[in-house]
Coordinates of C-alpha atoms in Angstrom, one line a residue:
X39 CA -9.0 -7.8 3.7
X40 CA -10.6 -4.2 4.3
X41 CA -10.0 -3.3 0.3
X42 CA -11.2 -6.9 -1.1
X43 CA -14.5 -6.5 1.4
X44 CA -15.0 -3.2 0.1
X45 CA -14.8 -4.4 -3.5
X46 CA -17.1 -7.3 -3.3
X47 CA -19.9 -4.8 -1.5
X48 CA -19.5 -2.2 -4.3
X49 CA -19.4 -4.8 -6.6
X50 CA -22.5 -6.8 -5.2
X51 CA -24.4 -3.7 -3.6
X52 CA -24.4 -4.4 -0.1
X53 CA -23.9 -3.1 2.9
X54 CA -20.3 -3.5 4.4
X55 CA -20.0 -4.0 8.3
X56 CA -16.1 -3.5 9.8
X57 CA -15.4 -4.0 13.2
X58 CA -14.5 -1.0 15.3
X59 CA -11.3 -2.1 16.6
X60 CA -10.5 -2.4 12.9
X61 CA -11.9 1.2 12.2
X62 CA -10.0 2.7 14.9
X63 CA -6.6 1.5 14.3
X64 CA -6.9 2.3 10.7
X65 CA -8.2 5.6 11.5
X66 CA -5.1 6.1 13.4
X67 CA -3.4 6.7 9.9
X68 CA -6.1 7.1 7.5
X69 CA -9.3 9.1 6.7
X70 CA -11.0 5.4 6.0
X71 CA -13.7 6.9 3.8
X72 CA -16.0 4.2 3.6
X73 CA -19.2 6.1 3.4
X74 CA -20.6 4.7 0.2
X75 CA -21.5 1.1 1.9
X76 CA -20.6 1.3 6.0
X77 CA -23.1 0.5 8.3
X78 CA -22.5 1.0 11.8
X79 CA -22.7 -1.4 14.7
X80 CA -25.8 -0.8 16.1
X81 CA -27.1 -1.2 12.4
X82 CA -25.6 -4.1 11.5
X83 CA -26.7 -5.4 15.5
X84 CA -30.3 -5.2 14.7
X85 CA -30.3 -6.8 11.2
X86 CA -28.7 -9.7 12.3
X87 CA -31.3 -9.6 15.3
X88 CA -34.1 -9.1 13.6
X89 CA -36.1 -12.7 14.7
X90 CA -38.6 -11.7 11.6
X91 CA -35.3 -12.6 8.9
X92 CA -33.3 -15.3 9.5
X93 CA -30.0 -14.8 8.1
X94 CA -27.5 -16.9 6.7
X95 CA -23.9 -16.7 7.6
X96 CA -21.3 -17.8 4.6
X97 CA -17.4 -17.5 6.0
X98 CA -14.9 -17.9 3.3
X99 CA -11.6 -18.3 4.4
X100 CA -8.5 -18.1 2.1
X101 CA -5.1 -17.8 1.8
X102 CA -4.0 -15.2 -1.0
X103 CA -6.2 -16.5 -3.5
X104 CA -7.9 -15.2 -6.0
X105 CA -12.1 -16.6 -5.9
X106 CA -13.8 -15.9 -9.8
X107 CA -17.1 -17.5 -8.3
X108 CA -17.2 -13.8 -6.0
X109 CA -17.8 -11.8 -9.1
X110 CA -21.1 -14.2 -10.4
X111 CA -24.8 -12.7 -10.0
X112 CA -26.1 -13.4 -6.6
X113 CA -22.9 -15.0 -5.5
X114 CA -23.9 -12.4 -2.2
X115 CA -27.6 -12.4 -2.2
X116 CA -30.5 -10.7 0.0
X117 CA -30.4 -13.1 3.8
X118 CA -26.6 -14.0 3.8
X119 CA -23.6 -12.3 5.6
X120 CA -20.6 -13.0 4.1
X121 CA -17.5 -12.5 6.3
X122 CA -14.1 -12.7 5.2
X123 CA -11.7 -14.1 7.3
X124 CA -7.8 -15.4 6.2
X125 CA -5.2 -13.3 3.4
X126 CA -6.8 -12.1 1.0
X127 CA -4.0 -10.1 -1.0
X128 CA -5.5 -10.5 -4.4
X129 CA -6.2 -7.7 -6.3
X130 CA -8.8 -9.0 -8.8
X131 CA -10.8 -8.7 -5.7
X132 CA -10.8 -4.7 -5.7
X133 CA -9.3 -3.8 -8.6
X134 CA -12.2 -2.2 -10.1
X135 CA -12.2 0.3 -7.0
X136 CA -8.8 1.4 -7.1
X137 CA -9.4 4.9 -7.2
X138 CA -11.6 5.1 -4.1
X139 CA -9.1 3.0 -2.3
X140 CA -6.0 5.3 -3.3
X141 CA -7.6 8.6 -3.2
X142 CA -10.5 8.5 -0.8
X143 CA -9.9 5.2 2.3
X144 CA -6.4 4.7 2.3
X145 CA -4.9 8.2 2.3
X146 CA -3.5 9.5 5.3
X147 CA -4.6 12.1 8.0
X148 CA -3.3 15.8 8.3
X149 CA -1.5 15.1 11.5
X150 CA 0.4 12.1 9.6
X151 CA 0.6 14.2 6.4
X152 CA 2.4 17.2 8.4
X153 CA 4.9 14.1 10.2
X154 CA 6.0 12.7 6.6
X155 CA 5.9 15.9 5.0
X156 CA 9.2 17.1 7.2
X157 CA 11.6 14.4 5.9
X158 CA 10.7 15.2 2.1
X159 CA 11.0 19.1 3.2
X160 CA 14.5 18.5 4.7
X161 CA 15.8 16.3 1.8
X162 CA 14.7 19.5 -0.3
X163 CA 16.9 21.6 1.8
X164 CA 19.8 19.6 2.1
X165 CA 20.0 18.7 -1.8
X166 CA 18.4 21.8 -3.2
X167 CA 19.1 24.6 -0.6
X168 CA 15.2 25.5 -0.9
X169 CA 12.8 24.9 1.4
X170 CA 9.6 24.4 -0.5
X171 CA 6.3 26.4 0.8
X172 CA 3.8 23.3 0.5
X173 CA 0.5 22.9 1.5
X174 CA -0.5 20.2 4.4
X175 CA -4.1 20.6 3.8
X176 CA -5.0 17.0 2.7
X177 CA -2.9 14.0 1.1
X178 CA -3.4 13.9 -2.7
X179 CA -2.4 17.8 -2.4
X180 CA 1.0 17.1 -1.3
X181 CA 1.2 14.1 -3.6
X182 CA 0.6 16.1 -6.1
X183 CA 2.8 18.8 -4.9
X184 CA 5.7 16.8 -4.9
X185 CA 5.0 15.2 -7.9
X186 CA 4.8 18.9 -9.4
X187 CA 8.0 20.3 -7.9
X188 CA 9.9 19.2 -11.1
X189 CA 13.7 19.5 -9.1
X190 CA 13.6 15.7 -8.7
X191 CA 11.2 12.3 -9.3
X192 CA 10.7 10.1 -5.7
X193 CA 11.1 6.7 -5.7
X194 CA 10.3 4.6 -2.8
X195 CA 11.9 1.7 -1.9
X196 CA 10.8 -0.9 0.3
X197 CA 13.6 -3.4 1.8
X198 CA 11.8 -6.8 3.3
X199 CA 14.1 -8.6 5.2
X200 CA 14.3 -10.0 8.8
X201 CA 10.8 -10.1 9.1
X202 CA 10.2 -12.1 6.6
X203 CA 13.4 -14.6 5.8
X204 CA 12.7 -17.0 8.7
X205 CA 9.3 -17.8 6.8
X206 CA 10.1 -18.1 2.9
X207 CA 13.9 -18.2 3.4
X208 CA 14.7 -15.4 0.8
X209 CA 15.8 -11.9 0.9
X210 CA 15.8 -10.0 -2.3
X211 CA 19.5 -9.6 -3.4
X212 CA 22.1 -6.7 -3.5
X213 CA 22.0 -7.3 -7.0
X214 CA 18.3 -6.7 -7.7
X215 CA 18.0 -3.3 -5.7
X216 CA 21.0 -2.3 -7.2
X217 CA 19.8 -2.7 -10.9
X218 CA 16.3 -1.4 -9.8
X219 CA 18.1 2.0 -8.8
X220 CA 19.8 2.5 -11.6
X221 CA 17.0 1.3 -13.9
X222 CA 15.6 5.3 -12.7
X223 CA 18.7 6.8 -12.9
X224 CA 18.8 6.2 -16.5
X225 CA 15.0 7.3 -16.8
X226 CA 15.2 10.5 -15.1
X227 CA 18.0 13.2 -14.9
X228 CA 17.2 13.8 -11.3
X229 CA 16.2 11.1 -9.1
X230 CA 15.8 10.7 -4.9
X231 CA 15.1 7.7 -3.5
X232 CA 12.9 6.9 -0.1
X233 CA 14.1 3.9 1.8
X234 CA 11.7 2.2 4.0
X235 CA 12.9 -1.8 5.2
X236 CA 13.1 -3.7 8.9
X237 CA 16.7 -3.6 8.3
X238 CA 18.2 -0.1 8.5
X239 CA 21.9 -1.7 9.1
X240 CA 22.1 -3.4 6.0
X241 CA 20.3 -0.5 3.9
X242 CA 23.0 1.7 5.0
X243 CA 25.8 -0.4 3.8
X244 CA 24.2 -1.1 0.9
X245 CA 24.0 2.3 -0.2
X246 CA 26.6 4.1 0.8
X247 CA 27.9 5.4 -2.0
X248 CA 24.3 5.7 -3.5
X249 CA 24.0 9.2 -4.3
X250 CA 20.0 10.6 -3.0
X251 CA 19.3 8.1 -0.8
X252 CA 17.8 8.6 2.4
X253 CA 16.4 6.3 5.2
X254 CA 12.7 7.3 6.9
X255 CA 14.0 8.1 10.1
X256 CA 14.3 5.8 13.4
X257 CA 11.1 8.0 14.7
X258 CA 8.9 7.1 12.2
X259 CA 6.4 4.2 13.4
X260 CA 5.4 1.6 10.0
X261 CA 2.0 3.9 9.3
X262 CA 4.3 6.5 8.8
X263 CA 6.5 4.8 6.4
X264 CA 4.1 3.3 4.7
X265 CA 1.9 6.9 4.0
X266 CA 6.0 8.3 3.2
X267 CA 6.6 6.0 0.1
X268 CA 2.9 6.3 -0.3
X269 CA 4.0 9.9 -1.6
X270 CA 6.6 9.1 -3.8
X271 CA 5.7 8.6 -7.9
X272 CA 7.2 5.3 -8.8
X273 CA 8.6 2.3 -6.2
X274 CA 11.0 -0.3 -5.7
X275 CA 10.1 -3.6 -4.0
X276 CA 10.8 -7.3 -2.6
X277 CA 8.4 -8.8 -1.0
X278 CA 5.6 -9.3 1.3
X279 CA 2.6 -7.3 1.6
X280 CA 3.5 -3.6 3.2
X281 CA 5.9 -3.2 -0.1
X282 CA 2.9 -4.5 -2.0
X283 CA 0.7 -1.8 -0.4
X284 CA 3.0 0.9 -0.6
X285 CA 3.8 0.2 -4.6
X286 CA -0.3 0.3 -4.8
X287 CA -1.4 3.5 -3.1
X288 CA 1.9 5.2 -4.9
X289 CA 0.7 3.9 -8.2
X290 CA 3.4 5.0 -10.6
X291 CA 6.1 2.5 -12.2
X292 CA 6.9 -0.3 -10.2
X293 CA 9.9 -2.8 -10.4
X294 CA 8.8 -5.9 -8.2
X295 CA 11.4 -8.6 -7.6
X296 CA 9.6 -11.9 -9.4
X297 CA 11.7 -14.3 -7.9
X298 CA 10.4 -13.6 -4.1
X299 CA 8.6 -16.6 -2.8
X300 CA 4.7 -15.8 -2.3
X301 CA 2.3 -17.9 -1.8
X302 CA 0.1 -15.9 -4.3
X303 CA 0.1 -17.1 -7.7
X304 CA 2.1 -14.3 -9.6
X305 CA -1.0 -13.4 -11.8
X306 CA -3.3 -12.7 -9.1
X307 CA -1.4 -10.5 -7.2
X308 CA 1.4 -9.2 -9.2
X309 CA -0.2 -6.0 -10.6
X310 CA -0.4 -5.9 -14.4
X311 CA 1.3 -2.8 -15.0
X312 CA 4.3 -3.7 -12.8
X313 CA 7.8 -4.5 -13.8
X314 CA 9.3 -7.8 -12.7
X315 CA 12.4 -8.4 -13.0
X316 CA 14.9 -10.9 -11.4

């Protein structure tokens, strides 16, 4: 919702008002540069109080759907406020804004950065024996970093299951993650793979004889999963939105499973240059 808002205020030149409590819990994780359109409360207070205009109030609420009619002329014009309210997962909504949203809002803070950092470090040890010098200092460094290290290529994988099988009645199959592993293997001579999913049993005994695969650990909260396979260069996923997210703000090859049920159509929130395969 924060990414699609973003986009139509860039796109449409107005200002873009977020709720503190919003602000706050995503700046629990993130440095949440919105700088280029934010108003603050107390600003966006006295514009809607302001008894000399009378403003207009437009809600739109959707469910994962893609509106055209939001990218006209005037669709947002001088006297409305336009608040989104619903799922809107869509990328054709932001898409145009990518790079602010992967390199300047949703990018994690130092103290996450330094968390995270200490599982790819100890992978480094225990595969490599080296203990790589990197620096902390902000998150498309150690991206970058990482990326630059040359001794192996990160994937992350994301693992949808309990938490979402009791509403679309699907879980992505042995099978799929399977194939989707060794689709890398064969790409790239040295691969390690970043497991992030609600069920850690079933990860476990599905890859136990997976070579360089590691589970984030039980201490990590779903921010910090989320900002660790945010760090990796290519992903695997199933479904629902965190995997979306995390595939996004990694932005590198990704393999998507097409047959998991969304209630987007595939077109409007698949993203173009992803793999999807069954």
């Amino acid at each position: 919702m924060v990414a699609s808002a973003y986009g139509l205020a860039r796109l449409h030149s107005c200002h873009l008002y977020v709720t503190p409590a919003i602000i706050n819990e995503m700046k629990l994780v993130f440095i949440f540069d919105l700088s280029p359109v934010l108003i603050s409360t107390s600003m966006f207070n006295s514009i809607i109080n302001d008894i000399s205009k009378q403003m207009t109030k437009i809600i739109v609420d959707i469910q994962c759907k893609y509106i055209p009619e939001l990218t006209r002329p005037n669709v947002i014009s001088l006297g409305h406020i336009f608040e989104l309210r619903g799922y809107w997962q869509s990328y054709l909504h932001f898409h145009k804004h990518s790079y602010e949203l992967q390199n300047h809002i949703f990018v994690a803070r130092q103290p996450v950065i330094e968390k995270v950092s200490k599982l790819f470090i100890n992978i480094y040890e225990q595969q490599f024996n080296f203990r790589p010098q990197f620096s902390l200092d902000n998150h498309q460094l150690f991206k970058k970093q990482l990326a630059e290290s040359k001794r192996t290529t990160w994937i992350g994988i994301h693992i949808q299951r309990r938490s979402h099988f009791f509403c679309v009645k699907y879980a992505s199959s042995d099978e799929y993650l399977l194939s989707a592993i060794e689709y890398y293997r064969n790409l790239y001579s040295n691969v390690s793979f970043i497991v992030a999913s609600d069920d850690r049993r079933y990860c476990r005994n599905l890859f136990r004889n997976q070579a360089n695969v590691f589970l984030t650990p039980k201490s990590f909260s779903e921010a910090d999963d989320l900002i660790a396979l945010s760090f990796c260069q290519h992903s695997i996923v199933t479904g629902g939105t965190f995997g979306w997210w995390a595939a996004y703000l990694a932005d590198g090859l990704v393999i998507h499973d097409k047959v998991y049920p969304s209630l987007c159509k595939q077109h409007e929130h698949y993203y173009p240059p992803w793999f999807l395969i069954p």
